[in-house]
Tab-separated table of C-alpha atoms in Angstrom:
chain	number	residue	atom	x	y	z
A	10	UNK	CA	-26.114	3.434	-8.807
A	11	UNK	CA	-24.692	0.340	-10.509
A	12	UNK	CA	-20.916	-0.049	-11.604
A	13	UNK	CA	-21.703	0.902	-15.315
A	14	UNK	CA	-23.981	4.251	-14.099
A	15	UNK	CA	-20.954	5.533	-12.304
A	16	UNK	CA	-18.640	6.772	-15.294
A	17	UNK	CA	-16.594	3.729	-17.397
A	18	UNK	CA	-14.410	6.296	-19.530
A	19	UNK	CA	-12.452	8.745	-18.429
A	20	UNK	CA	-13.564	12.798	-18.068
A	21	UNK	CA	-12.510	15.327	-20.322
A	22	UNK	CA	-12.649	14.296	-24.036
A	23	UNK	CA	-16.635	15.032	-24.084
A	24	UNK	CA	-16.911	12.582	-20.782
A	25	UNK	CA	-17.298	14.940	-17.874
A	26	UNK	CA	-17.766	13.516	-14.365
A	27	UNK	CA	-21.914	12.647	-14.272
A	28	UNK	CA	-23.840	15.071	-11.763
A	29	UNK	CA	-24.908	13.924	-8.516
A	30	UNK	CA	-21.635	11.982	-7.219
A	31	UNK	CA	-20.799	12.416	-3.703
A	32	UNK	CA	-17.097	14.503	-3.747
A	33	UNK	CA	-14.796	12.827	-1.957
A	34	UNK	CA	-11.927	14.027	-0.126
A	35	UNK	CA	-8.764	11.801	0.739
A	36	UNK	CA	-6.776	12.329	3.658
A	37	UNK	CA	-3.214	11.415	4.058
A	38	UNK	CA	-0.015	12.397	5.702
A	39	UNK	CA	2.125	12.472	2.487
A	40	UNK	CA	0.698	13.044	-1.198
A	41	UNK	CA	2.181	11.832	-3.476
A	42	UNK	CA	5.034	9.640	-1.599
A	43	UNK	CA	7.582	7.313	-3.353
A	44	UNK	CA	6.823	4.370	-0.836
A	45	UNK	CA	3.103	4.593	-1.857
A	46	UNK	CA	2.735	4.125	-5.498
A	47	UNK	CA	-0.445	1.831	-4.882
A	48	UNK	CA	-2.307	4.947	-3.418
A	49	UNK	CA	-1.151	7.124	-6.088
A	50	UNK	CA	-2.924	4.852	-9.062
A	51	UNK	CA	-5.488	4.503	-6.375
A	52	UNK	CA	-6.042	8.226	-6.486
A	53	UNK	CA	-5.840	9.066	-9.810
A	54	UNK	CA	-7.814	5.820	-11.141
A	55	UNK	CA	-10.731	7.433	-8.816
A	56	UNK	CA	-10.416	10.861	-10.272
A	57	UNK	CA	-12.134	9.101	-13.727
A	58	UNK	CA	-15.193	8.222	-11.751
A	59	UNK	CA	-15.781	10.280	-8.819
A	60	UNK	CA	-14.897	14.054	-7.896
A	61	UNK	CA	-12.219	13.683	-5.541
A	62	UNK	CA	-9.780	16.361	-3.696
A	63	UNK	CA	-6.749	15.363	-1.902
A	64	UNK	CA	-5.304	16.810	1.589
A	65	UNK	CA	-1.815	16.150	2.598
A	66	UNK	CA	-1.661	16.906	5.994
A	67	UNK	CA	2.281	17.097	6.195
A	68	UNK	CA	4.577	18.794	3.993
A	69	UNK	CA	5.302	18.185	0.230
A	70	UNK	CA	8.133	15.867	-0.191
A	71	UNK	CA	9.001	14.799	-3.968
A	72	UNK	CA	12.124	12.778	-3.402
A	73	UNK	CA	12.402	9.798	-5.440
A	74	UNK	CA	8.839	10.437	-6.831
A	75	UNK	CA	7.760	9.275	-10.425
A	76	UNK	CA	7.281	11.827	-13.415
A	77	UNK	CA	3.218	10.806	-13.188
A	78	UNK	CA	3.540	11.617	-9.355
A	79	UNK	CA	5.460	15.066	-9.430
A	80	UNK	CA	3.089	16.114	-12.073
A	81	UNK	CA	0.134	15.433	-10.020
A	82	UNK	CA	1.257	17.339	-6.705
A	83	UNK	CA	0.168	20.618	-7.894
A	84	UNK	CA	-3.364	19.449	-7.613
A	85	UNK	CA	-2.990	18.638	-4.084
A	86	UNK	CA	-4.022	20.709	-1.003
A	87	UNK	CA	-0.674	20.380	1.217
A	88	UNK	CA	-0.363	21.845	4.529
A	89	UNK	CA	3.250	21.015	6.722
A	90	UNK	CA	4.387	23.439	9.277
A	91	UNK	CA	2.999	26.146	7.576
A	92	UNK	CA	-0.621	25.491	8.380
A	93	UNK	CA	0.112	25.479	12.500
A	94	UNK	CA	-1.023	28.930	12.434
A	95	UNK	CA	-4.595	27.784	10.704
A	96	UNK	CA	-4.604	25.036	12.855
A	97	UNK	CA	-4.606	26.756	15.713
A	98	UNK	CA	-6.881	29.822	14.887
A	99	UNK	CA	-9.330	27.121	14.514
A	100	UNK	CA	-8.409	25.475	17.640
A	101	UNK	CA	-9.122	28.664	18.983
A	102	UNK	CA	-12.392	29.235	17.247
A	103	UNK	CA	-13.580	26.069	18.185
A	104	UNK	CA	-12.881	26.461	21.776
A	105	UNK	CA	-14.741	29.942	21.999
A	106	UNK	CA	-17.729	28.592	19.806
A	107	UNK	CA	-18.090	24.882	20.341
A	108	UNK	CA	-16.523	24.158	23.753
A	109	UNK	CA	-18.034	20.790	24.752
A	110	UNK	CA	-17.542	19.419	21.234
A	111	UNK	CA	-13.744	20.438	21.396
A	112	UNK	CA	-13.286	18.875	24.340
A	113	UNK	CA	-15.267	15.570	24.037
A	114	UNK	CA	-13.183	15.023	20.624
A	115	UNK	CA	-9.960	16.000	22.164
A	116	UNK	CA	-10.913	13.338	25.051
A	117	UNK	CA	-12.166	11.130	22.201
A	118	UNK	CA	-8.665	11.494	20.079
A	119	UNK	CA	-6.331	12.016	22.524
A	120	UNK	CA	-6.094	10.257	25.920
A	121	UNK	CA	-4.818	7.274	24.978
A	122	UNK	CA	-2.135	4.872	25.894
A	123	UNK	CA	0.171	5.933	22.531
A	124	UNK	CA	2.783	3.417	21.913
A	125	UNK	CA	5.457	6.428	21.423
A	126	UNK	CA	5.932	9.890	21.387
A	127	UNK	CA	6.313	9.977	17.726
A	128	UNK	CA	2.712	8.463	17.334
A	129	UNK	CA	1.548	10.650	19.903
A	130	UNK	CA	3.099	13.771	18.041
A	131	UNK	CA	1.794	12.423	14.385
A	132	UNK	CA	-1.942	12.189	15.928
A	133	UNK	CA	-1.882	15.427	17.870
A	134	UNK	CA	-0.890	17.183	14.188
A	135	UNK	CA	-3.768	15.367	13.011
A	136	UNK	CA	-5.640	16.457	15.349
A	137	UNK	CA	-5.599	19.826	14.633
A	138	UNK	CA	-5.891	19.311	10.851
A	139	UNK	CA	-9.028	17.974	11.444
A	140	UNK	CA	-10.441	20.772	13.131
A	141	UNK	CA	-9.533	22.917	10.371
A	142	UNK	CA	-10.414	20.400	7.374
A	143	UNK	CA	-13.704	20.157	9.463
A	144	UNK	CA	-14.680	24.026	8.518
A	145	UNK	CA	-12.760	23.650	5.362
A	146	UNK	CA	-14.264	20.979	4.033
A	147	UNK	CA	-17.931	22.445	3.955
A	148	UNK	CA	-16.346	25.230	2.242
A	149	UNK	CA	-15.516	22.832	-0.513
A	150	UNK	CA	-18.217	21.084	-0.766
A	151	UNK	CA	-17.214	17.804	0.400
A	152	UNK	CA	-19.469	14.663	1.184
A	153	UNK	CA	-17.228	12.365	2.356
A	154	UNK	CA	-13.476	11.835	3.502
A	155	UNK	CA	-11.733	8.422	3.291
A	156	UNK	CA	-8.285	8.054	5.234
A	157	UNK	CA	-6.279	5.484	3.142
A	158	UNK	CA	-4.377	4.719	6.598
A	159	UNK	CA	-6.007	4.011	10.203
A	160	UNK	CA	-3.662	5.851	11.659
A	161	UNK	CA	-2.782	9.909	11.789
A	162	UNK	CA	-4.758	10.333	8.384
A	163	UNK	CA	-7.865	8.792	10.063
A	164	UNK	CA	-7.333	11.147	13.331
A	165	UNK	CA	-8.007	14.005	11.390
A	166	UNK	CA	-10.588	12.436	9.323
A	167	UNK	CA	-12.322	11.653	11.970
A	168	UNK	CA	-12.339	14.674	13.600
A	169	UNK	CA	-13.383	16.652	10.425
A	170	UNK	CA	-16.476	14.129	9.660
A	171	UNK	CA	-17.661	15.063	13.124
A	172	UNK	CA	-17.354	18.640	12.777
A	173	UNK	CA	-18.486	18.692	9.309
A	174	UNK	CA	-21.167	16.682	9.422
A	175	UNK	CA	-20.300	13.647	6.878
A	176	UNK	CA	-19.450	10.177	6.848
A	177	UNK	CA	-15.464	8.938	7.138
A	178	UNK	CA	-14.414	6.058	6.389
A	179	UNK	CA	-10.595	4.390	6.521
A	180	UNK	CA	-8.046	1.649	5.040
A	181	UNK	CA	-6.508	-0.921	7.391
A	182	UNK	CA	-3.448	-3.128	6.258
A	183	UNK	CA	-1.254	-5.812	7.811
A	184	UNK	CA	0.858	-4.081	9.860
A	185	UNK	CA	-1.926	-1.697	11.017
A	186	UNK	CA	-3.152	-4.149	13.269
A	187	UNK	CA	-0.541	-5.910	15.160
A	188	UNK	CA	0.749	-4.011	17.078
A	189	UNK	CA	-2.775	-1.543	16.817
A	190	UNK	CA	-3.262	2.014	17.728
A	191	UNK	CA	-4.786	2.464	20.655
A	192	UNK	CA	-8.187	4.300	18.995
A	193	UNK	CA	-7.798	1.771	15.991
A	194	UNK	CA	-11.302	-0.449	16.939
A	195	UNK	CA	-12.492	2.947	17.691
A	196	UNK	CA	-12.480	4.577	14.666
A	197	UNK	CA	-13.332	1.003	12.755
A	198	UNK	CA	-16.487	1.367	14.593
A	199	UNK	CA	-17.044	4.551	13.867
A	200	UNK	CA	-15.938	3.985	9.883
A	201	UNK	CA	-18.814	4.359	7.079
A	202	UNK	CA	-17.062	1.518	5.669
A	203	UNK	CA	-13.503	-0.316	6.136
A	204	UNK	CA	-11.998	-1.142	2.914
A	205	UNK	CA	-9.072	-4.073	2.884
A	206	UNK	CA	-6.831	-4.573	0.366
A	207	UNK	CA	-6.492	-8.772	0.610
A	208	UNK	CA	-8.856	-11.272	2.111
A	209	UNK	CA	-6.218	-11.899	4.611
A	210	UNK	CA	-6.423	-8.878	6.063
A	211	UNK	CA	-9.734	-8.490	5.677
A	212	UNK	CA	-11.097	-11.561	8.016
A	213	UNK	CA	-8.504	-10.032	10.484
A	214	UNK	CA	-9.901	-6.834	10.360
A	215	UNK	CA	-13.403	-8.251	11.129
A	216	UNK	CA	-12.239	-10.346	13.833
A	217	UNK	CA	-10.696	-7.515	15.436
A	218	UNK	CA	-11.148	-6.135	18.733
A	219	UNK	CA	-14.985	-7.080	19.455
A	220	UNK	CA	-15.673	-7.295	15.607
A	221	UNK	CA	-17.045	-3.674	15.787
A	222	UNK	CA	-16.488	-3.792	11.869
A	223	UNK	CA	-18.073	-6.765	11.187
A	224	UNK	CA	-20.511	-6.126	7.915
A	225	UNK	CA	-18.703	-3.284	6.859
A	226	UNK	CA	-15.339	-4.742	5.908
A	227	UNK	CA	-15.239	-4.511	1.879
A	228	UNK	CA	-12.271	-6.591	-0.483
A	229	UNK	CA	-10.796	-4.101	-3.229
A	230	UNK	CA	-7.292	-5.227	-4.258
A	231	UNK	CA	-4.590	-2.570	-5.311
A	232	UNK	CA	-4.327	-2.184	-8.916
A	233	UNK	CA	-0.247	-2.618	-10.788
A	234	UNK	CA	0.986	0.620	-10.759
A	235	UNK	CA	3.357	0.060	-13.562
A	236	UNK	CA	2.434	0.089	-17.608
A	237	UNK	CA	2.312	-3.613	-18.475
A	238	UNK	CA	5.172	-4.990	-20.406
A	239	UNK	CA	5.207	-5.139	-24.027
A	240	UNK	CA	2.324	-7.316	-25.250
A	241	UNK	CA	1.667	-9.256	-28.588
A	242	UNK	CA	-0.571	-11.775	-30.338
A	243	UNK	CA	1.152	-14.643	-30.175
A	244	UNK	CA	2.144	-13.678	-26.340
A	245	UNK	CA	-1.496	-13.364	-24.852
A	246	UNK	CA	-2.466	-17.080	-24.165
A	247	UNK	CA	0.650	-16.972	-21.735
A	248	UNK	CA	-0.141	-14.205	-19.666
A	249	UNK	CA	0.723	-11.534	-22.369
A	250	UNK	CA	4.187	-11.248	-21.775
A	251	UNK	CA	6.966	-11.081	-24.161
A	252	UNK	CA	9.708	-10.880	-21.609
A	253	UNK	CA	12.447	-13.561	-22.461
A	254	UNK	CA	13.371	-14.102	-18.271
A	255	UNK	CA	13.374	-16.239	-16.804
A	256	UNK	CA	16.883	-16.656	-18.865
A	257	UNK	CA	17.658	-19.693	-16.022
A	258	UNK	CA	19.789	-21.840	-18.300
A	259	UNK	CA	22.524	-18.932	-19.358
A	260	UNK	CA	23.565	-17.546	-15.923
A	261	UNK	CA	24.247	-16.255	-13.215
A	262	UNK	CA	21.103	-16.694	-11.854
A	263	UNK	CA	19.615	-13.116	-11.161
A	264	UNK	CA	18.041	-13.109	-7.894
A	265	UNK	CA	15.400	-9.360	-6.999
A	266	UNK	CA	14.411	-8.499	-3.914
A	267	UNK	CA	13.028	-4.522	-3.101
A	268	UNK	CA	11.339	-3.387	-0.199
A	269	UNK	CA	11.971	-1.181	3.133
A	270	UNK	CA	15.155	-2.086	5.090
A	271	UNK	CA	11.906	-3.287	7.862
A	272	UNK	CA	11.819	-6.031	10.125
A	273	UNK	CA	9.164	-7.828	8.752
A	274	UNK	CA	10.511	-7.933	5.099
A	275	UNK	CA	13.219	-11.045	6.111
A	276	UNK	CA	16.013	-9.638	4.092
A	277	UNK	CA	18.315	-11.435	6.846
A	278	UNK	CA	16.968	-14.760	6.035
A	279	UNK	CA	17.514	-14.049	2.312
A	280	UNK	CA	20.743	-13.504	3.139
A	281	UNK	CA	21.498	-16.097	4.716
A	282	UNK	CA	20.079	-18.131	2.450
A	283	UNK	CA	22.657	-16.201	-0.308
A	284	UNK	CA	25.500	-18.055	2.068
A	285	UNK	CA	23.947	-21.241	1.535
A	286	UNK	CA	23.466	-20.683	-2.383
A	287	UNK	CA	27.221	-19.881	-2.462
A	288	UNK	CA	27.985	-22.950	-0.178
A	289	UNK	CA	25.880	-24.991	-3.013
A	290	UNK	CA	28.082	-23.510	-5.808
A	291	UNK	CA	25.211	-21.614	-7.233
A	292	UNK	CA	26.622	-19.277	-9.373
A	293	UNK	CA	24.149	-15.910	-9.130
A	294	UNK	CA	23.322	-12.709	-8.402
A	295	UNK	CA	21.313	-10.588	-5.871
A	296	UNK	CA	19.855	-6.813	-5.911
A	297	UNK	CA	18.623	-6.142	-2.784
A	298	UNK	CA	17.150	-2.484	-3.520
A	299	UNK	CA	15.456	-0.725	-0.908
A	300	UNK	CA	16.286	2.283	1.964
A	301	UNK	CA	17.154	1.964	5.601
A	302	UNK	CA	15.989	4.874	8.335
A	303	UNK	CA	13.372	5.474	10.206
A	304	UNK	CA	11.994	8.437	7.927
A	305	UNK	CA	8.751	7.792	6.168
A	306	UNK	CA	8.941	4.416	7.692
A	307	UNK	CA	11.618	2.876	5.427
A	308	UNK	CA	12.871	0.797	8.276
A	309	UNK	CA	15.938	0.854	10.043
A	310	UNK	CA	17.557	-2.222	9.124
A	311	UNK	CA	20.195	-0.696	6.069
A	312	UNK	CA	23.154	-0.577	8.248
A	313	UNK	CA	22.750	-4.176	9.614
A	314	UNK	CA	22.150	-5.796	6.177
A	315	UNK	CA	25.318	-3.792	4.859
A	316	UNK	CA	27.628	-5.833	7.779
A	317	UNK	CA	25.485	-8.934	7.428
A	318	UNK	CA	26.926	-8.910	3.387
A	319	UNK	CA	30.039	-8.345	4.664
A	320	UNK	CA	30.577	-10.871	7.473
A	321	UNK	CA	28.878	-13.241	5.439
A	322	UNK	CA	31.627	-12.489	2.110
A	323	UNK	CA	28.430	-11.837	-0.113
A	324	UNK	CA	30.349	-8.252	-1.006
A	325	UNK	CA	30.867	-9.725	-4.849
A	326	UNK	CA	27.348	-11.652	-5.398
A	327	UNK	CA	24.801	-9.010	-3.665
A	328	UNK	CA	24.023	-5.331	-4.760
A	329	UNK	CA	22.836	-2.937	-2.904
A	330	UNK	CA	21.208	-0.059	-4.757
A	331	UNK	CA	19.814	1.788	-2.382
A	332	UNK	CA	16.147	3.553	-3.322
A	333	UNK	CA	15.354	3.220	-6.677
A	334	UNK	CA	12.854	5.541	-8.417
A	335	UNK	CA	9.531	4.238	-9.824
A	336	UNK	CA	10.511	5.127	-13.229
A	337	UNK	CA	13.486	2.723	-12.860
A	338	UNK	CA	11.674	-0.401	-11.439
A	339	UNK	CA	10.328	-1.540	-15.149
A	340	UNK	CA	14.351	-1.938	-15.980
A	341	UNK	CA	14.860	-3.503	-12.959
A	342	UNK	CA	11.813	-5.771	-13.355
A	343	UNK	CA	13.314	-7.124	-17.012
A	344	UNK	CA	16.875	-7.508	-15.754
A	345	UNK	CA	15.764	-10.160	-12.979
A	346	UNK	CA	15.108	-13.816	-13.388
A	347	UNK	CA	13.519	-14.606	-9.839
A	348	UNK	CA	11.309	-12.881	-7.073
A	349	UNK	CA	11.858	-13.271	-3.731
A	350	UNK	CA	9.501	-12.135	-0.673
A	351	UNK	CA	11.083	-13.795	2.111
A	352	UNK	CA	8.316	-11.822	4.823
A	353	UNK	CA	8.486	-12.726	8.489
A	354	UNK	CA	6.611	-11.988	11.422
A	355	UNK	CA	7.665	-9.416	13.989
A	356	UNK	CA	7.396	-10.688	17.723
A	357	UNK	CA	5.359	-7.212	18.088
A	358	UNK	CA	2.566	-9.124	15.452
A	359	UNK	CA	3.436	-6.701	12.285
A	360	UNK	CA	3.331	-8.404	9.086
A	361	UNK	CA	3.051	-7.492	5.598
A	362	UNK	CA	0.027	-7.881	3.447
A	363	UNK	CA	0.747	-8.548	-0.234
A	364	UNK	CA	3.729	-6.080	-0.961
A	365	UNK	CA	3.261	-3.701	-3.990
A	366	UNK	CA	6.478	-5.208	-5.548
A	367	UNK	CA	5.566	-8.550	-5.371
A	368	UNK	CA	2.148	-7.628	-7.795
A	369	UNK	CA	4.757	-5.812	-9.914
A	370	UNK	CA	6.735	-8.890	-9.931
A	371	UNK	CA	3.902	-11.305	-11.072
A	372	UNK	CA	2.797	-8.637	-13.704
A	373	UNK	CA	6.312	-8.610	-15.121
A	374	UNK	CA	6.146	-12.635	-15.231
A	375	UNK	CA	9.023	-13.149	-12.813
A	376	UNK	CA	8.455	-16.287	-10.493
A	377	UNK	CA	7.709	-15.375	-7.061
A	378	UNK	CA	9.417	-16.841	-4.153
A	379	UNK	CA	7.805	-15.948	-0.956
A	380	UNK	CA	6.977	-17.054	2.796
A	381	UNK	CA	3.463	-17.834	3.656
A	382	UNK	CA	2.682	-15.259	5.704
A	383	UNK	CA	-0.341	-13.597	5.390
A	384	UNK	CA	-1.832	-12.758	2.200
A	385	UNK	CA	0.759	-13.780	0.541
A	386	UNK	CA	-0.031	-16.807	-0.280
A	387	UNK	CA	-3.143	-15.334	-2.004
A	388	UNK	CA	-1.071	-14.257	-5.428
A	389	UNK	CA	2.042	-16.688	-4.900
A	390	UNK	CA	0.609	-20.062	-5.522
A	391	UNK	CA	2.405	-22.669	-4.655
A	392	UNK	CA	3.931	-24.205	-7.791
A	393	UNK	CA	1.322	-21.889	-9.372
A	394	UNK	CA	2.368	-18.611	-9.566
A	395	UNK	CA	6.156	-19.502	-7.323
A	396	UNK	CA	6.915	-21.254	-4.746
A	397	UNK	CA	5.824	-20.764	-0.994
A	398	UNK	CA	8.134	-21.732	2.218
A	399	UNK	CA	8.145	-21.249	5.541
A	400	UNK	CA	9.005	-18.235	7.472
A	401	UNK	CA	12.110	-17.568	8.830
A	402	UNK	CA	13.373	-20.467	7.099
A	403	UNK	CA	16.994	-19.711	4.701
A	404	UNK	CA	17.765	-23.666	3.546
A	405	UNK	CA	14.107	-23.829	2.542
A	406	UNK	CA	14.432	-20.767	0.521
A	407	UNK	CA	17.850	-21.828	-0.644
A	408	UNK	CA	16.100	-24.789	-1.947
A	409	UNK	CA	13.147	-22.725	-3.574
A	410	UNK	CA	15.667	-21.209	-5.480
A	411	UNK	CA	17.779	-24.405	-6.667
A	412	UNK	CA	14.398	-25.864	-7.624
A	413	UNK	CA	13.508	-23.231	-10.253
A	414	UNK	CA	17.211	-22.898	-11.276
A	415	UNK	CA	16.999	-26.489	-11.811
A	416	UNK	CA	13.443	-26.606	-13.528
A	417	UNK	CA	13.394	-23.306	-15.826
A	418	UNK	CA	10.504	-24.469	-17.758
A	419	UNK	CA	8.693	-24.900	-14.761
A	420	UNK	CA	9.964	-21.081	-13.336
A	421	UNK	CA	9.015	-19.825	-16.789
A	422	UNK	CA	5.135	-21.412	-16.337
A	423	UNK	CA	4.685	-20.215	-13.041
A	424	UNK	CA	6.083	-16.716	-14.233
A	425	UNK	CA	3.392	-16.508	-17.020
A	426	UNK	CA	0.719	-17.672	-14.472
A	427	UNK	CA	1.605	-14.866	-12.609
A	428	UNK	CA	1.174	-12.407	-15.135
A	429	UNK	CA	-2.324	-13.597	-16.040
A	430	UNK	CA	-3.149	-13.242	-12.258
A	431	UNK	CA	-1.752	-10.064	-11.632
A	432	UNK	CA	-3.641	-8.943	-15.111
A	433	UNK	CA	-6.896	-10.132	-13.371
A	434	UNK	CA	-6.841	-9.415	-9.590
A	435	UNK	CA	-5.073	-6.036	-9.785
A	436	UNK	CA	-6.773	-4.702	-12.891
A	437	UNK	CA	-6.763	-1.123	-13.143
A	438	UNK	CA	-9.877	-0.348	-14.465
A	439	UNK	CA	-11.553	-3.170	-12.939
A	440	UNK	CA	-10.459	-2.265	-9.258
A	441	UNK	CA	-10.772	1.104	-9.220
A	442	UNK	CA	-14.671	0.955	-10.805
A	443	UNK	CA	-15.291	-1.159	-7.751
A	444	UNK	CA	-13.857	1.129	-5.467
A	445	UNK	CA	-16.068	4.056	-6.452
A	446	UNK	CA	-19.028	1.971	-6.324
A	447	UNK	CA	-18.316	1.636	-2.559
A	448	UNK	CA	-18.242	5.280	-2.156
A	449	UNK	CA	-21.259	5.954	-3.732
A	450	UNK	CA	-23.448	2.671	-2.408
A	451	UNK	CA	-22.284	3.607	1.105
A	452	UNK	CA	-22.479	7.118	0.558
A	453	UNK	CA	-26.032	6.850	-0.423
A	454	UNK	CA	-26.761	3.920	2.177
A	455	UNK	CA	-25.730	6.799	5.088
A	456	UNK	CA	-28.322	9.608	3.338
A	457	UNK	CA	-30.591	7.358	3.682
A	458	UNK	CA	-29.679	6.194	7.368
A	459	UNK	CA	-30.227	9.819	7.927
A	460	UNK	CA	-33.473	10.737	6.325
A	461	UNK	CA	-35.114	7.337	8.479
């Protein structure tokens, strides 16, 4: 089935879904999640093309969601704490009907070398979600599950495909594989498919372990998951863009970074750097938005950064916000005049692919200051799209930032070069029509497999 057989408009509206489609069911710990906007368009962009259900194997949890979002939880099947009961009549059921397969998947799942108890705890939950999705799934009619993260959410898919009898396949990102889960080359092997998100990641992800993915590894970026800025005529040879920033010349310069209070995000460098900027005489600005804690991974950084500001007498030139809603970010977006992405690597090996705000960034024609880890460099081009410097490195991004304060036609070029990129690579429509084709070739590819 070819990208234009699969379903180009959207359902409803005399388009209904066309028959024969495999359904789909994504798996995930949290659904919808504030963190996770990406898979959020990523989900709903798929619902146009593909009958998809989603399972949220933990609890709902709404805080800080988007209007879109909240409005789409009521389609979701959430579990939490309230499903242990299901969870473990099935465990039961399982054990008095299908001993030996209970056991070789609890082997299979579970003795392993977890890195902590909390990973142990998230994939033993998983665990037994997946024997329940397992009976539940052929109940509603599911053909295949995709796990949008290798870790707890492809536990359980795992375990339903095998008890279910359908394919599985999974998502792996930059900080899923350094430092890796012990079962991560595992269940790449046993995948359908392994989507990536960046090329980056992707030639890590076939180069990992003994390449058991090798072949199988497929490129789909994320698609923006904001509404574009306000577009006009005379605006769309320049990336389509009406946004006045970067306003460079009238100061203070207004410096954005957002992210998790994580190690790997190098908000300690920036701020550093900020000393240096002040040392210069720079006259600007930072919002450093973002949330500290270890819940939902946020990181656990906030209270360090807070006494960095402090000890470094930044109190008056840095904000910090805190967690901003999605709604909010467009505002932000427009009230900024530079980017900045100053990603590290952890000694542990985690790194960051390309971060969702940095795409948002680039769509909303702000030029991108970033470190060259990764896939970064993939969307900020050097002198292209921003400016690219070392990592770990504050006087070189100090100097990033003097250079486009001191060159603002050259900030705003590289600003509208990033909106025409993000407007191609993360396309919407475009992305999301390739990422149902993958379903459905490699859904069809394993029928066949199993007919031979």
């Amino acid at each position: 089935m070819t990208t234009e057989q699969i379903n180009p408009s959207p359902p409803g509206e005399g388009n209904p879904l066309p028959a024969g489609l495999p359904h789909v069911a994504y798996v995930l710990l949290w659904y919808p999640l504030f963190t996770q906007p990406f898979i959020f368009r990523e989900v709903e962009g798929l619902k146009e093309h593909l009958p998809l259900t989603v399972y949220s194997l933990y609890a709902r949890n709404l805080r800080h969601c988007s209007t879109e979002m909240r409005a789409a939880a009521d389609s979701v099947r959430t579990f939490g704490i309230k499903a242990a009961p299901l969870f473990a009549l099935e465990l039961l059921r399982q054990l008095l009907t299908h001993p030996l397969r209970l056991c070789r998947l609890f082997r299979r799942s579970m003795f392993r070398r977890w890195r902590s108890l909390e990973t142990f705890g998230e994939n033993l939950w998983a665990f037994g979600a997946g024997l329940y999705l397992g009976r539940r799934f052929r109940e509603d009619g599911i053909d295949m599950i995709h796990a949008p993260w290798p870790r707890g959410a492809a536990t359980a898919a795992w375990v339903a495909a095998d008890i279910a009898g359908v394919p599985f396949s999974t998502s792996a990102r930059g900080d899923n594989l350094e430092p890796a889960d012990p079962d991560l080359a595992d269940k790449l092997s046993a995948a359908l498919f392994v989507r990536a998100n960046n090329a980056a990641d992707q030639a890590r992800i076939e180069a990992f372990d003994r390449s058991q993915a090798r072949g199988k590894v497929a490129l789909v970026y994320n698609s923006l998951t904001l509404p574009p800025p306000a577009v006009d005529s005379t605006a769309s040879r320049s990336g389509g863009c009406t946004r006045k920033t970067p306003r460079l010349e009238q100061g203070p310069v207004r410096l954005l970074a957002l992210g998790r209070f994580d190690v790997t995000k190098g908000f300690d460098v920036l701020l550093t750097a900020c000393g240096i900027l002040r040392e210069r005489g720079l006259n600007f600005s930072l919002t450093l938005a973002g949330g500290g804690g270890k819940v939902m991974g946020l990181g656990h950084l906030g209270a360090q950064l807070v006494k960095m500001r402090k000890d470094l007498g930044l109190e008056k030139q840095v904000d910090m916000p805190g967690l901003i809603s999605h709604n909010e970010l467009p505002r932000i977006l427009d009230e900024h005049d530079i980017f900045v992405a100053p990603c590290v690597v952890h000694a542990s090996g985690r790194r960051d692919g390309i971060p969702n705000t940095v795409i948002e960034a680039l769509a909303y024609a702000l030029p991108v200051i970033s470190t060259t880890v990764n896939a970064l460099p993939e969307v900020v081009r050097d002198h292209e799209t921003g400016l690219a410097i070392p990592p770990g490195d504050p006087q070189a991004l100090a100097e990033a930032v003097l250079r486009l304060v001191g060159h603002p036609e050259e900030a705003r070029r590289m600003g509208r070069n990033g909106a025409l990129l993000a407007r191609d690579m993360f396309d919407p429509h475009t992305n999301n029509l390739r990422l149902a084709e993958l379903f459905i070739s490699w859904y069809a590819h394993w029928k066949k497999t199993c007919a031979a």
